[in-house]
Every structure is written in C-alpha cells, then in structure tokens.
Short mmCIF file of C-alpha atoms and ligand atoms in Angstrom, two decimals:
data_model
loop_
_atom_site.label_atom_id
_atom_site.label_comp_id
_atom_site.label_asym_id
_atom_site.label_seq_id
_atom_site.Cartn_x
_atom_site.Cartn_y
_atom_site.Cartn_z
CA UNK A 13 5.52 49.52 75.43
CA UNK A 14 7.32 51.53 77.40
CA UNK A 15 8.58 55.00 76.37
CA UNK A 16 12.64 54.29 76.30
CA UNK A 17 11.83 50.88 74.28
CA UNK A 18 9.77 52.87 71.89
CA UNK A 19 11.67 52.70 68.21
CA UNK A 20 14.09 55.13 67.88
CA UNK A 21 13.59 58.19 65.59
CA UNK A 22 16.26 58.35 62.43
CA UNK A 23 18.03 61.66 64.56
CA UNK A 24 20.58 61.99 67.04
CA UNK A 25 20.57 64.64 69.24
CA UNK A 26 23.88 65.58 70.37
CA UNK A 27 24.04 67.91 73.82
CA UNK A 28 26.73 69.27 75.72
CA UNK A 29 26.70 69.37 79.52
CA UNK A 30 29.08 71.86 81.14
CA UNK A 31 30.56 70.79 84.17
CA UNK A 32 28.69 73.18 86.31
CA UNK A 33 25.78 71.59 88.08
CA UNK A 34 23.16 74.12 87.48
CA UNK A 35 23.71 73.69 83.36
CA UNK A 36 24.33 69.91 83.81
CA UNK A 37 20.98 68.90 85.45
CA UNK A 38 18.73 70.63 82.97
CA UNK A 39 20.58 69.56 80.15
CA UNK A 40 20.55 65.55 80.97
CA UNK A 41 16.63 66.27 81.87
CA UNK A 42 16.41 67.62 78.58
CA UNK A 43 18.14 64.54 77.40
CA UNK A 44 15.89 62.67 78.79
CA UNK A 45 12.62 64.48 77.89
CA UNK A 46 13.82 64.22 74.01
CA UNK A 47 14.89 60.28 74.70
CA UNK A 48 11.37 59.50 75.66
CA UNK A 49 10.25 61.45 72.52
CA UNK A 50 12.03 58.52 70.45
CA UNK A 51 15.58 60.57 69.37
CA UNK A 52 18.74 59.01 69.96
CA UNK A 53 20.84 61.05 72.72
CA UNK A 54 24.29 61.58 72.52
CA UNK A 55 26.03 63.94 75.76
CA UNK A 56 29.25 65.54 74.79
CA UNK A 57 30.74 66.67 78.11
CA UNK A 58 33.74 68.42 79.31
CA UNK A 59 36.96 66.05 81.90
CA UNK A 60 35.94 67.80 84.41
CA UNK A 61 32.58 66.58 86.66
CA UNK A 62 31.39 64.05 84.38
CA UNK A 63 27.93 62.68 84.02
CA UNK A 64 27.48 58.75 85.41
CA UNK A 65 26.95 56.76 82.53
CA UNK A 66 25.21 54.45 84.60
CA UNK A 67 22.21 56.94 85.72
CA UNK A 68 20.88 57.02 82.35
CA UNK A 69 19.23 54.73 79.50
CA UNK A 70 21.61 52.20 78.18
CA UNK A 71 21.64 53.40 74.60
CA UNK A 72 22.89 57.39 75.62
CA UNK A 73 26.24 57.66 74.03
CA UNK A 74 28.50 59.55 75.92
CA UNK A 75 31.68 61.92 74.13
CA UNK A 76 34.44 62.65 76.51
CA UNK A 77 35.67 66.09 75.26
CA UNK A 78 39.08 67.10 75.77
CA UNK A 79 40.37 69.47 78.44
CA UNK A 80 42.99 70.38 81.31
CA UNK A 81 40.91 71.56 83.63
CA UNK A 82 41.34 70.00 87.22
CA UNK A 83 38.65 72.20 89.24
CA UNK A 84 36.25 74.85 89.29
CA UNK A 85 38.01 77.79 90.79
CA UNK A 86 35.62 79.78 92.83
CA UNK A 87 37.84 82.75 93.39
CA UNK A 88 39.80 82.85 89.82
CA UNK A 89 37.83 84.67 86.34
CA UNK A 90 34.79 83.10 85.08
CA UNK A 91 35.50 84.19 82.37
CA UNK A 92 38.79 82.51 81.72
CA UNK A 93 37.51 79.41 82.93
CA UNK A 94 34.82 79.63 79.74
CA UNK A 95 37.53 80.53 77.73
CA UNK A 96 39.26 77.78 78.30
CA UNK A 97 36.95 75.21 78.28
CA UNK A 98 35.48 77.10 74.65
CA UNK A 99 38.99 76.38 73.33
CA UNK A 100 40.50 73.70 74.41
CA UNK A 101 37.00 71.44 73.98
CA UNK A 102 36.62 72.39 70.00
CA UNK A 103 39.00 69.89 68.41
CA UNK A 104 37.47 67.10 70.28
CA UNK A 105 33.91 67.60 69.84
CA UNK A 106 34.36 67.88 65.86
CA UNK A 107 36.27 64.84 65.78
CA UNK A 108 33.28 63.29 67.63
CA UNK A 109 30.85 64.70 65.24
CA UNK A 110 33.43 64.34 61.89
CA UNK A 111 33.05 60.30 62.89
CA UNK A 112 29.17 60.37 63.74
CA UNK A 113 28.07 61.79 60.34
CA UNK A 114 31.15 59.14 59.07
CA UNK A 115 28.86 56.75 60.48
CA UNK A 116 25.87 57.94 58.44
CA UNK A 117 23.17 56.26 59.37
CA UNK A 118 21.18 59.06 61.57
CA UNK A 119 20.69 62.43 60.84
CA UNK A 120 22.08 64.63 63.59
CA UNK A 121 21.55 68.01 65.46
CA UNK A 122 23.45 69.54 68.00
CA UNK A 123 21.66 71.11 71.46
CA UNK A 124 24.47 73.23 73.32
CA UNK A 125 24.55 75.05 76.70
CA UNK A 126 25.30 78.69 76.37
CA UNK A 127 28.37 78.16 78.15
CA UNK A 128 29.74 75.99 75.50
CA UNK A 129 29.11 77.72 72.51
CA UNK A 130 32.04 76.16 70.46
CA UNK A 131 29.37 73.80 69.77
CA UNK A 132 27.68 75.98 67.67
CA UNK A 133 30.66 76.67 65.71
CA UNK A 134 31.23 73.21 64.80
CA UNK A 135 28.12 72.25 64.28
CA UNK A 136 27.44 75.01 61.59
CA UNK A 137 30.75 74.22 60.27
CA UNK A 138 29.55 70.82 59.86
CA UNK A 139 26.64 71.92 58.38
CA UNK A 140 24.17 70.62 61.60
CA UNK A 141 21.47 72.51 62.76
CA UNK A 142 22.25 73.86 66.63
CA UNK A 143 20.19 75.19 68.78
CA UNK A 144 21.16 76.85 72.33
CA UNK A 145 19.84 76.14 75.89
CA UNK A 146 19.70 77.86 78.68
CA UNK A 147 19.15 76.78 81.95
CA UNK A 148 18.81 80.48 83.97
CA UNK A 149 15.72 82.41 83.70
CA UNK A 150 14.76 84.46 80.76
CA UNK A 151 14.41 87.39 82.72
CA UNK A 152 18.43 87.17 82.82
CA UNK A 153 18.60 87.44 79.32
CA UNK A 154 18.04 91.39 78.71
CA UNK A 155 19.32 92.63 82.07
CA UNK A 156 22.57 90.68 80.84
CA UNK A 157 22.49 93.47 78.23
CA UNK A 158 22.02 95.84 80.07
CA UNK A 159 24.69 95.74 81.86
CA UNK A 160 26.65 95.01 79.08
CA UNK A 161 25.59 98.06 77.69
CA UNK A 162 26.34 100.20 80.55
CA UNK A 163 29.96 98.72 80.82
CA UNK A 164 30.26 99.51 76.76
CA UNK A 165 29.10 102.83 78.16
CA UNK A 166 32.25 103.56 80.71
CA UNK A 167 29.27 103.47 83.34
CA UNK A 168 29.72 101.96 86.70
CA UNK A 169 26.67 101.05 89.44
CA UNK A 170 28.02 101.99 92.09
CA UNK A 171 29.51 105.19 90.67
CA UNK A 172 27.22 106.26 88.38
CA UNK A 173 23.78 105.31 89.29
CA UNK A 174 21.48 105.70 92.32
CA UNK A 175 21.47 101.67 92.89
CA UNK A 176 17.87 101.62 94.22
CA UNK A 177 16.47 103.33 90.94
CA UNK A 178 14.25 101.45 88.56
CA UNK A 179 17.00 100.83 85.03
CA UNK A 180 14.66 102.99 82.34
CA UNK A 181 12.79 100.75 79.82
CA UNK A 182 13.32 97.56 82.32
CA UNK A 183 10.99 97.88 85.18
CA UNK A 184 10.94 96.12 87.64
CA UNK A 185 14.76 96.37 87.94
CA UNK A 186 16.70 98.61 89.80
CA UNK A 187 20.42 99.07 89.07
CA UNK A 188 21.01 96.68 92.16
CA UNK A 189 19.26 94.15 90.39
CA UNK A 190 21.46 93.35 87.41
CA UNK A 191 23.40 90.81 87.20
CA UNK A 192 27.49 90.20 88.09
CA UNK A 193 27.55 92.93 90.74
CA UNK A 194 30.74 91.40 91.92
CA UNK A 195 32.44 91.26 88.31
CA UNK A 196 35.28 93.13 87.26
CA UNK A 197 35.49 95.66 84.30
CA UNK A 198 38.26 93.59 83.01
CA UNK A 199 35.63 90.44 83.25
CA UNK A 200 33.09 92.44 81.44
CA UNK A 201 35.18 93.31 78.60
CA UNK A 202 36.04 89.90 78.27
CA UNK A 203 32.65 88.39 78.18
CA UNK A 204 31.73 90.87 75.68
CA UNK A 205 34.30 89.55 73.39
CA UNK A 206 33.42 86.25 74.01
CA UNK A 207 29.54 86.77 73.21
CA UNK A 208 29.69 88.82 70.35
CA UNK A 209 31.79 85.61 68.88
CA UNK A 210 28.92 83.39 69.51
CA UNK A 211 27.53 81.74 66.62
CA UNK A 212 23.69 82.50 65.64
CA UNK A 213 21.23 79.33 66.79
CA UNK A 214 19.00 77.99 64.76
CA UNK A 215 16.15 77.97 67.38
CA UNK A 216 16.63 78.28 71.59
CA UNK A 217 15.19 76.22 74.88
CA UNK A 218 14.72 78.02 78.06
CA UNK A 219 14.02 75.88 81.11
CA UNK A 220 11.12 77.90 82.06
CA UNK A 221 7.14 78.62 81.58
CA UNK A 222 5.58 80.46 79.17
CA UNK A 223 3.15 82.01 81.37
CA UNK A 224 5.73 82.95 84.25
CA UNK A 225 7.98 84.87 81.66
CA UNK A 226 6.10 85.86 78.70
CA UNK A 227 7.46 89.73 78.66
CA UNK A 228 11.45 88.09 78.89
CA UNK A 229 10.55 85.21 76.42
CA UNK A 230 9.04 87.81 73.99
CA UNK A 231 12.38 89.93 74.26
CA UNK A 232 14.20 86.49 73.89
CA UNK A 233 12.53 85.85 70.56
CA UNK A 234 12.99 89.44 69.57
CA UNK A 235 16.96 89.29 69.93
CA UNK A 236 16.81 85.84 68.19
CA UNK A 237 14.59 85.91 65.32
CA UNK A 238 14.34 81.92 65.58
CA UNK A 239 11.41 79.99 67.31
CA UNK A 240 11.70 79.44 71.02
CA UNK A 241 10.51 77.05 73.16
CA UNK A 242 9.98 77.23 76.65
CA UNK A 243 9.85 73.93 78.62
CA UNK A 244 10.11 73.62 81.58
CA UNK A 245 10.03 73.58 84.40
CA UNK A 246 12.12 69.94 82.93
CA UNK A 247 12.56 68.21 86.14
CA UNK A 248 8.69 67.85 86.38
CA UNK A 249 7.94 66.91 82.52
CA UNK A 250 9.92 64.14 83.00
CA UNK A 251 11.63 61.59 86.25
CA UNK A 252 15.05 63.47 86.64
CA UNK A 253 17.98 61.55 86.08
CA UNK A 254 20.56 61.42 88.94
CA UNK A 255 22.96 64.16 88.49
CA UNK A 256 24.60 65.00 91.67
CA UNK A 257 28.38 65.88 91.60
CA UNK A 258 28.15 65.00 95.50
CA UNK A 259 26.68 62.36 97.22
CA UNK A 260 23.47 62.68 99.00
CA UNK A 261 22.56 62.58 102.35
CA UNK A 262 19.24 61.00 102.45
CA UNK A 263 19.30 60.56 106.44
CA UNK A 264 17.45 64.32 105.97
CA UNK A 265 14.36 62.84 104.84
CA UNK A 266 14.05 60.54 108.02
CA UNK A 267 14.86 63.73 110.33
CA UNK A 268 12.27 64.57 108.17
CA UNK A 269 9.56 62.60 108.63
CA UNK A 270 9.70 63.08 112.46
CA UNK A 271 9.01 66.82 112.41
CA UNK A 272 5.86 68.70 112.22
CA UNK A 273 3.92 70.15 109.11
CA UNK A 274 5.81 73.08 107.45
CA UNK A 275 7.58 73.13 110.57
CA UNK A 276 11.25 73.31 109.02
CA UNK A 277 13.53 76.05 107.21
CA UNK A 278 15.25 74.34 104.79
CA UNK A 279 18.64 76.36 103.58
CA UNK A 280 20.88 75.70 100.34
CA UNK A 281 22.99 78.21 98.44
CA UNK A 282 23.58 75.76 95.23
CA UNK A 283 26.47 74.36 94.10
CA UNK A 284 28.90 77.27 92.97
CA UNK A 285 28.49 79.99 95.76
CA UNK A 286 31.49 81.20 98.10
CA UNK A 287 30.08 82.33 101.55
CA UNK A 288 32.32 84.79 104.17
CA UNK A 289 32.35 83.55 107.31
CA UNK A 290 31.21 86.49 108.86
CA UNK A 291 28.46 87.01 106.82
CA UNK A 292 27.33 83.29 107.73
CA UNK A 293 27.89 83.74 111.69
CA UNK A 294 24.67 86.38 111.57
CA UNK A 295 23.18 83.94 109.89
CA UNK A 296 23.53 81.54 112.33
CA UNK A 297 23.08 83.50 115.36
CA UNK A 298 19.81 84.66 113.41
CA UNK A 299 18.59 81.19 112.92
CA UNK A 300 18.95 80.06 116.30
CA UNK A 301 17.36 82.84 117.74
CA UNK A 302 14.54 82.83 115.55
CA UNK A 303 13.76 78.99 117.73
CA UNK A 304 13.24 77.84 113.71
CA UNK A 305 13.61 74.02 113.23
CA UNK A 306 15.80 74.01 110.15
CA UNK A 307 18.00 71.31 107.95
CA UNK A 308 20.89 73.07 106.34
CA UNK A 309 23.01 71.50 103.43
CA UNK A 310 26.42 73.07 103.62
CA UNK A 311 29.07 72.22 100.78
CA UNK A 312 32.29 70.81 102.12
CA UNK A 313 34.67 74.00 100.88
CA UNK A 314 31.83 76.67 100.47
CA UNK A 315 32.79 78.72 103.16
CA UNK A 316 36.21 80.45 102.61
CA UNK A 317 38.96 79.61 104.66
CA UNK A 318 37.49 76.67 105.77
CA UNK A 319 37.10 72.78 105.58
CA UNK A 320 33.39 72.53 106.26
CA UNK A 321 31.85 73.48 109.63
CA UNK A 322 34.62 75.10 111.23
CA UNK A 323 33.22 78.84 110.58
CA UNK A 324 30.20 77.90 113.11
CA UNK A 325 30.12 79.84 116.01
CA UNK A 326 30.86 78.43 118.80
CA UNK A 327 27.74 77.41 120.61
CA UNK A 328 25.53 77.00 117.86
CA UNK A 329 25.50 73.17 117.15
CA UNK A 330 24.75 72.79 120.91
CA UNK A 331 22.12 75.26 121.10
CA UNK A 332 20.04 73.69 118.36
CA UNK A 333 21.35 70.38 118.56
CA UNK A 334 17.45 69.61 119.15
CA UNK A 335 15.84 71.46 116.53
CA UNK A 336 18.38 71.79 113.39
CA UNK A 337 19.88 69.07 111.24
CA UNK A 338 23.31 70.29 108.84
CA UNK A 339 24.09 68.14 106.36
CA UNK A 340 26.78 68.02 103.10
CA UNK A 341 24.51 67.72 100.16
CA UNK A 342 21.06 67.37 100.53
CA UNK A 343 18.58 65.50 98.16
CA UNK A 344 17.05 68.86 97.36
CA UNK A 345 13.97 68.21 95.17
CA UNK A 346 12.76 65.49 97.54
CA UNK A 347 13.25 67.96 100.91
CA UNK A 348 11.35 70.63 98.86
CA UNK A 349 8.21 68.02 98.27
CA UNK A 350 8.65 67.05 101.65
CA UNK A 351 4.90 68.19 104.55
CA UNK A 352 7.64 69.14 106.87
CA UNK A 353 9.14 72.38 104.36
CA UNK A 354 7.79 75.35 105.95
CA UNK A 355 10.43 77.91 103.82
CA UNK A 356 13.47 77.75 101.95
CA UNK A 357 16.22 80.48 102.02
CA UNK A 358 18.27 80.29 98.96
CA UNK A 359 20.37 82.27 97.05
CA UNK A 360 18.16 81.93 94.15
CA UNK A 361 19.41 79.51 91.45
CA UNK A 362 16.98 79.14 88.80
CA UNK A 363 16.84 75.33 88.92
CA UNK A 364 16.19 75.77 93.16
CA UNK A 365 13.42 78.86 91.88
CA UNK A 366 11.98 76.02 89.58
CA UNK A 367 12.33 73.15 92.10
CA UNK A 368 10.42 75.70 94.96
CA UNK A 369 7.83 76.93 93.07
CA UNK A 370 7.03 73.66 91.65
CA UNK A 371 6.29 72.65 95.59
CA UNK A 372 4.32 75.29 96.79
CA UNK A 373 7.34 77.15 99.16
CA UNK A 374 7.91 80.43 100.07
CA UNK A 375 11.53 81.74 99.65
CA UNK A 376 14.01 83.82 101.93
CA UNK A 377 15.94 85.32 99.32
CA UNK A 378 19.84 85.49 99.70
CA UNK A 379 21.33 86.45 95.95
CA UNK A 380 25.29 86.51 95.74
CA UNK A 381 26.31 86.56 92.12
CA UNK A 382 25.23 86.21 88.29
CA UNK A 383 21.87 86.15 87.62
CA UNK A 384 20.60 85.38 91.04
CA UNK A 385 20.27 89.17 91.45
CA UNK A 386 17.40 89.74 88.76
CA UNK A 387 15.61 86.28 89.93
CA UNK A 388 15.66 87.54 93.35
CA UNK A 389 13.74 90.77 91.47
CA UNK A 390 11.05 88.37 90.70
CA UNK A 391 10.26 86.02 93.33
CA UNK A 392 10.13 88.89 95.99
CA UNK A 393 8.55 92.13 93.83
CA UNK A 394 7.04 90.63 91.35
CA UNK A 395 5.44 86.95 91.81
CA UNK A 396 5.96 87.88 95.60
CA UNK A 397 6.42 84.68 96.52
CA UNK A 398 9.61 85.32 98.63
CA UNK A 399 11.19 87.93 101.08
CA UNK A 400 14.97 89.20 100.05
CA UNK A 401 16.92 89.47 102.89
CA UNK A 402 19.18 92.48 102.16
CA UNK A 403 21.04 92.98 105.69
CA UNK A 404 22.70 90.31 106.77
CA UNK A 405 22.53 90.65 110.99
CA UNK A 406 21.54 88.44 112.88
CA UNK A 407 18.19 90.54 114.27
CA UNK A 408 17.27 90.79 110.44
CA UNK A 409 17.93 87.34 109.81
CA UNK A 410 15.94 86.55 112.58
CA UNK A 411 13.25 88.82 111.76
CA UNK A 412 12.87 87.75 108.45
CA UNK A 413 12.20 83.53 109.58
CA UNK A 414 9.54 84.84 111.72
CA UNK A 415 7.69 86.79 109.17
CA UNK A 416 7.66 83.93 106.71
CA UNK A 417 7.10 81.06 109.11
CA UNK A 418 4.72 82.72 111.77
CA UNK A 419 3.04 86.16 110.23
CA UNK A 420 0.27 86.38 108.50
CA UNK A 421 2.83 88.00 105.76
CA UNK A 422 4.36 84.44 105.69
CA UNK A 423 0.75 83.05 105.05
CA UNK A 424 -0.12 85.40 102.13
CA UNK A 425 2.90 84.30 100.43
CA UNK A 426 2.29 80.65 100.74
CA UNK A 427 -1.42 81.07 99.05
CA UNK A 428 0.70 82.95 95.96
CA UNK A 429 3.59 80.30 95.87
CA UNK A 430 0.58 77.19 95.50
CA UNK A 431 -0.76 79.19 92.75
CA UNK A 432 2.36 79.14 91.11
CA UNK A 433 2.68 75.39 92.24
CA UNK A 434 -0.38 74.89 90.20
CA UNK A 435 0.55 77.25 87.11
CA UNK A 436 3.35 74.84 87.06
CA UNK A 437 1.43 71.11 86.97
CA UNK A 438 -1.16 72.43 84.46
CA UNK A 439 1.98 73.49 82.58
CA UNK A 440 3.76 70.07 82.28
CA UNK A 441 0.38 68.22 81.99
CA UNK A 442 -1.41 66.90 78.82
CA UNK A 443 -2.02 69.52 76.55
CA UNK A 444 -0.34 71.90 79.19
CA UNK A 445 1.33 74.71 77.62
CA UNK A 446 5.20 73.41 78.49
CA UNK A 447 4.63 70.14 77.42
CA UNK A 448 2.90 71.45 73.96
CA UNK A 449 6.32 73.41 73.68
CA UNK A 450 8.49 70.12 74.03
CA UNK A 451 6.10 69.05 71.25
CA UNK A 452 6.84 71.90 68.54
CA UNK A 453 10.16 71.43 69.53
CA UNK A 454 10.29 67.99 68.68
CA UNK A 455 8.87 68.51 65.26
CA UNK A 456 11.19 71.27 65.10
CA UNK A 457 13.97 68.98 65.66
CA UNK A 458 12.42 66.52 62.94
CA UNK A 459 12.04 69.08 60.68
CA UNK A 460 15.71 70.29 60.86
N1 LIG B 299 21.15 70.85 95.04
C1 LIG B 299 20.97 69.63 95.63
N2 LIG B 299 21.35 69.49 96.95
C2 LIG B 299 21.90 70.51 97.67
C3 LIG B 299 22.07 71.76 97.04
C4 LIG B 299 21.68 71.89 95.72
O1 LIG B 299 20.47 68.69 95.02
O2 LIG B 299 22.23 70.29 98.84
C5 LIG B 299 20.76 71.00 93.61
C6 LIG B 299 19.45 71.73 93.45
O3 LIG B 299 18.37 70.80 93.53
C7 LIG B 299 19.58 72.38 92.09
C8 LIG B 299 21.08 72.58 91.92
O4 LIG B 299 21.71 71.80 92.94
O5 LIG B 299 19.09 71.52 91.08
C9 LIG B 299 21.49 74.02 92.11
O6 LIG B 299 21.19 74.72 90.97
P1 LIG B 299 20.82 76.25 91.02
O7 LIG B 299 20.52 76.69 89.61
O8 LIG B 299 19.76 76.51 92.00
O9 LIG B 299 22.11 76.95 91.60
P2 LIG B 299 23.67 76.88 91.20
O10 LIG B 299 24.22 75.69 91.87
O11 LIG B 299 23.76 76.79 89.70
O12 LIG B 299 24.19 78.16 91.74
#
C-alpha cells in the first residue's frame, strides 16, 4: 500500500501557508511529511500567492482566507504587511475552523507559521491545540532578541556599538551579525508590539537538524517551555511538492548537462530580495572577470528600477555569452544536485542553506536583510562551509570565485560542506535523528 492510500488517522491537521515563498515551501513539505504519516491535511492560506491545489494529494483541503492584499511590497513596512494580513485573515480562518469542528467527525489541531500567528489565537479560542513553525534557522531565534532588546534599550548598531565586536553572551555574533540591519526604529517598535501579542504554542517545529543547531534549539526550548522538534531538513524527509510562485526554467539543467564537473557558479538571491543596480554591476564585472562558467536566476522585478535585465552592463551578455547562462527562476534544488555545481553565491535563505548543504556545495555568502545576517555567521565562521563576501567590487567579487572554485581554500571547504551533506542523509534516514523527531511529533500530535 502506498503511503497517501494508507487509512487516514481520526485528526486533521490544519496549517497556514503565508504567501511568502520561503514560509510556503516548508510548510506544504511539512504537509506532506504529516500526510504520509496518515493525518488528514487541511492548508489555510492567505489571497495572495496561493498554493496549486493540483500539486498535492487529492484529499488536502484547501481554506481560502480572506484578505486585500494585491502584492508583496518590497520597499513598503514589513511590518504592516504582517499586520495586515494578522488582521484582516482572523475572521475567516475561525469561520473555517467554527464549521470543521461543526462537522465533528475528526479531531483537529492547528500548525501555524510564525508569520501568521492569528492562528494561534483562534485556535486556543477554539479550544485546539496549536503549535508554531518556523521555517528560518534557530540560530535566528535569540539574536532576534537581541536586537529587540537593544532597540527596548534606546541602543543603535551603528551608533552605539563597535559593529565588528562579538554581542556578550552570544558568541559567535558580532553586532553586524544581527538581524534587520536595514529596519527602522519605528519597524522595531512595531514588531515588538506585535510579538509580545503572540499567543503561547503548545509545542514548536523548526525546519532544521538537531545536530547542526543544538546550542539555538536548546535556547529555543528554554524560551518555550513546550517540546520541540526539529525536522528537517523537510525537503529531503519527504518528495517536495511543487511550490513555485514562478515558473521554472528547466532549459538550465540541459545547459547543464553539457558543462564540466563542478565547473559552474550557480547564483540566486531567493524570492524576496531587492538588489541596487550598482551594487549588481560589480558583481557582474566580477563574474566575468573571474572567466567562471556560471547560470544565474534573476527575478523579473528584483533589481530596482528595472524590468529584468536592463541593469546589465553593457558588454556583459556578450562577453560571456559562451560561458554563463541567466535565467528567470531556476529549478533550484535540482541545479544544486546537479555534477556540474561547483559553488553557489546566495544571500543565505535558510531553505537555499538547507537545499546547499544537503548537496555537498560551498557558499559565496551575500546576506541583505532579516535573518540572512546571523546564517551568514554560521556557514562562513562557524560550519565554514562558505566565504561572505563583504565588499562588493568587482576585484573582490572576483577574488572571492577564484578562491572557492580554484584554491586549495575552495577545496577545504568542499571536504566540510560533504560532511555536512552526510550529517544531513543520516539525519532524514531510518532511525536518523530528524526523522525520529517527525516521529515524537506525530505522537505528539496524536496525543493532543
Ligand atoms: N528558489 C527556486 N528558484 C530560484 C530561486 C529560489 O526554486 O531561482 C527557491 C529555493 O529553492 C528556496 C526558495 O526559493 O526554496 C528561497 O527560499 P530562501 O529561504 O532561501 O530565501 P527567501 O526567498 O525566503 O529569501
């Protein structure tokens, strides 16, 4: 029999997906992890980027949640955009889950993304267990504190701190390290409000592995007091469902196949990230200097002021017209698995730090916002598995390929990075200590 035809456990699990990529993807692999484990899966999800229906098992339910919101805006207040999705998606989700208990023939509980914590409201209103998610890394979790604390403090980075220092009590970061270096005061005040609101879980799931982040998962726990289960990294315990917002170009995998072992740079900066077009002209000029095949998925709209590839400098496309490949969206875990990889320069995502390190490549390190700061901490200082490229000229840029591609530097890292690659199957395996995780949190879940 095959998994999804197994008999359904008497439980639905009820998740929300935010429309952000990053959150979404975890989430439905969650989904589908807990679907294989027998529950009935229910996705509530915001208007705005919804999952496809038809990438998933027949029997997921899906609950549209009510919302105005038309876009993500990239240059307006994150902050207000969680606001409003925190508000206006309440009313809808507890009609949804007024009707399923209604229904009465399943017990339910509620999994919700940190981002949509109204979930958690209703769901203890309604007298459900709910139990958060998050899809970053746990590392995140304190240095979020942190420098909540030092804006409850009246204390600024820049201004008040030597931004190269180690923070006390949180070694290995340094002040530059913590997260939201571009936020405003007004946006921290705000989030503050908007966490200390937040509703206590009855137990938490971080997308991550045990091993990698005991020190964060133990601080995790600490602030919690609930059980916590780490499993991940989710895309390898179970197939990933399709989740893309934007379609793939799979022509990348034939360019692919034509080019030489660990020949190829691969370059992504997610799905969220703004770039400046000056910033990304070094990085060009870097690129084709460094004589580095490469394939390069650039976001229609990611680069400000302009359509798509406009911002190239001019010359580029014909001087590596033989040796780079630029497409929209690329179909990212695939390229990663890909013999051709050599590196990949990201801005360091947790799902693309996941997706790398599950494949055995060495990172160039690019961080621009959130939490990609503190990750960036991690894969170059501590796991060493990546170089952070902190000067953004073209020499440096240029500099920095070599080192990782052609150096014995480069080859150090890639011995670490397989290690991890391997730390990562044993984790997901049989009796692996991920997929053990998924297991207490299934009788959790049973239990609730
Ligand atoms: N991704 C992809 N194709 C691309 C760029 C990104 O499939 O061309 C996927 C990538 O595999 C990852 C997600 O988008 O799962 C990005 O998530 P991440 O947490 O790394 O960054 P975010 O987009 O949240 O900043």
């Amino acid at each position: 029999m095959e998994e999804h035809d197994r008999k359904r456990l008497p439980i639905l699990v009820v998740l929300t997906a935010t429309p952000f990529h990053g959150h979404m993807t975890p989430t439905l692999q969650l989904a589908t992890a807990l679907h294989a484990k027998g529950f009935s899966i229910a996705v509530a999800h915001s208007k705005l980027n919804p999952p496809n229906p038809s990438n998933h098992p027949p029997d997921f339910t899906f609950l549209p949640l009510f919302d105005t919101l038309l876009a993500i805006d990239h240059s307006g207040s994150f902050t207000n955009f969680i606001n409003t999705i925190n508000t206006e998606c309440r009313a809808s989700f507890k009609e949804h889950l007024t009707r399923l208990i209604s229904e009465g023939n399943k017990r339910i509980v509620v999994i919700y993304d940190n981002l949509m914590f109204f979930a958690a409201s209703v769901a203890i209103e309604l007298n459900l267990a709910a139990i958060i998610f998050r899809s970053c890394s746990a590392a995140y979790f304190p240095a979020f504190f942190v420098r909540q604390q030092l804006h409850q403090q009246n204390r600024f980075l820049e201004q008040d701190f030597v931004m190269q220092d180690i923070v006390p009590n949180h070694h290995p970061l340094r002040y530059k390290d913590l997260p939201f270096a571009q936020s405003s005061i007004e946006d921290w005040r705000q989030l503050g409000v908007i966490f200390s609101k937040q509703a206590h879980p009855s137990a938490v799931i971080w997308n991550t592995i045990r091993s990698l982040e005991d020190e964060s998962l133990a601080k995790v726990k600490e602030h919690y007091q609930v059980p916590v289960f780490a499993v991940g990294p989710l895309h390898k315990i179970t197939p990933s469902p399709q989740t893309n917002f934007l379609k793939e170009d799979i022509s990348c995998i034939t360019w692919l196949d034509k080019q030489a072992p660990k020949s190829v740079v691969y370059i992504s900066f997610g799905s969220l990230v703004t770039l400046d077009a000056k910033v990304l002209t070094e990085m060009a000029w870097g690129l084709a200097n460094s004589n580095q095949r490469f394939l390069w998925a650039v976001r229609p709209g990611s680069v400000s002021g302009h359509e798509w590839l406009e911002f190239l400098p001019e010359g580029f496309l014909e001087e590596t017209k033989e040796r780079g490949l630029i497409v929209k969206w690329a179909p990212q875990k695939e390229v990663l698995a890909h013999f051709a990889v050599g590196a990949f320069w990201s801005h360091c995502g947790w799902n693309s730090i996941l997706e790398c390190m599950s494949e055995g490549v060495p990172m160039i390190c690019q961080p621009f916002t959130a939490d990609q700061w503190v990750n960036v901490r991690y894969v170059s200082y501590v796991w060493k598995i990546g170089l952070e490229l902190e000067v953004f000229e073209r020499g440096e840029v240029e500099c920095m390929i070599r080192r990782l591609m052609a150096d014995k530097e480069g080859e150090q890292i890639r011995i670490r990075v397989n290690d991890m690659k391997e730390m990562a199957k044993q984790a997901v395996e049989i009796g692996g200590i991920s997929r053990e995780s998924l297991a207490d949190l299934v009788n959790f879940i049973l239990s609730c």
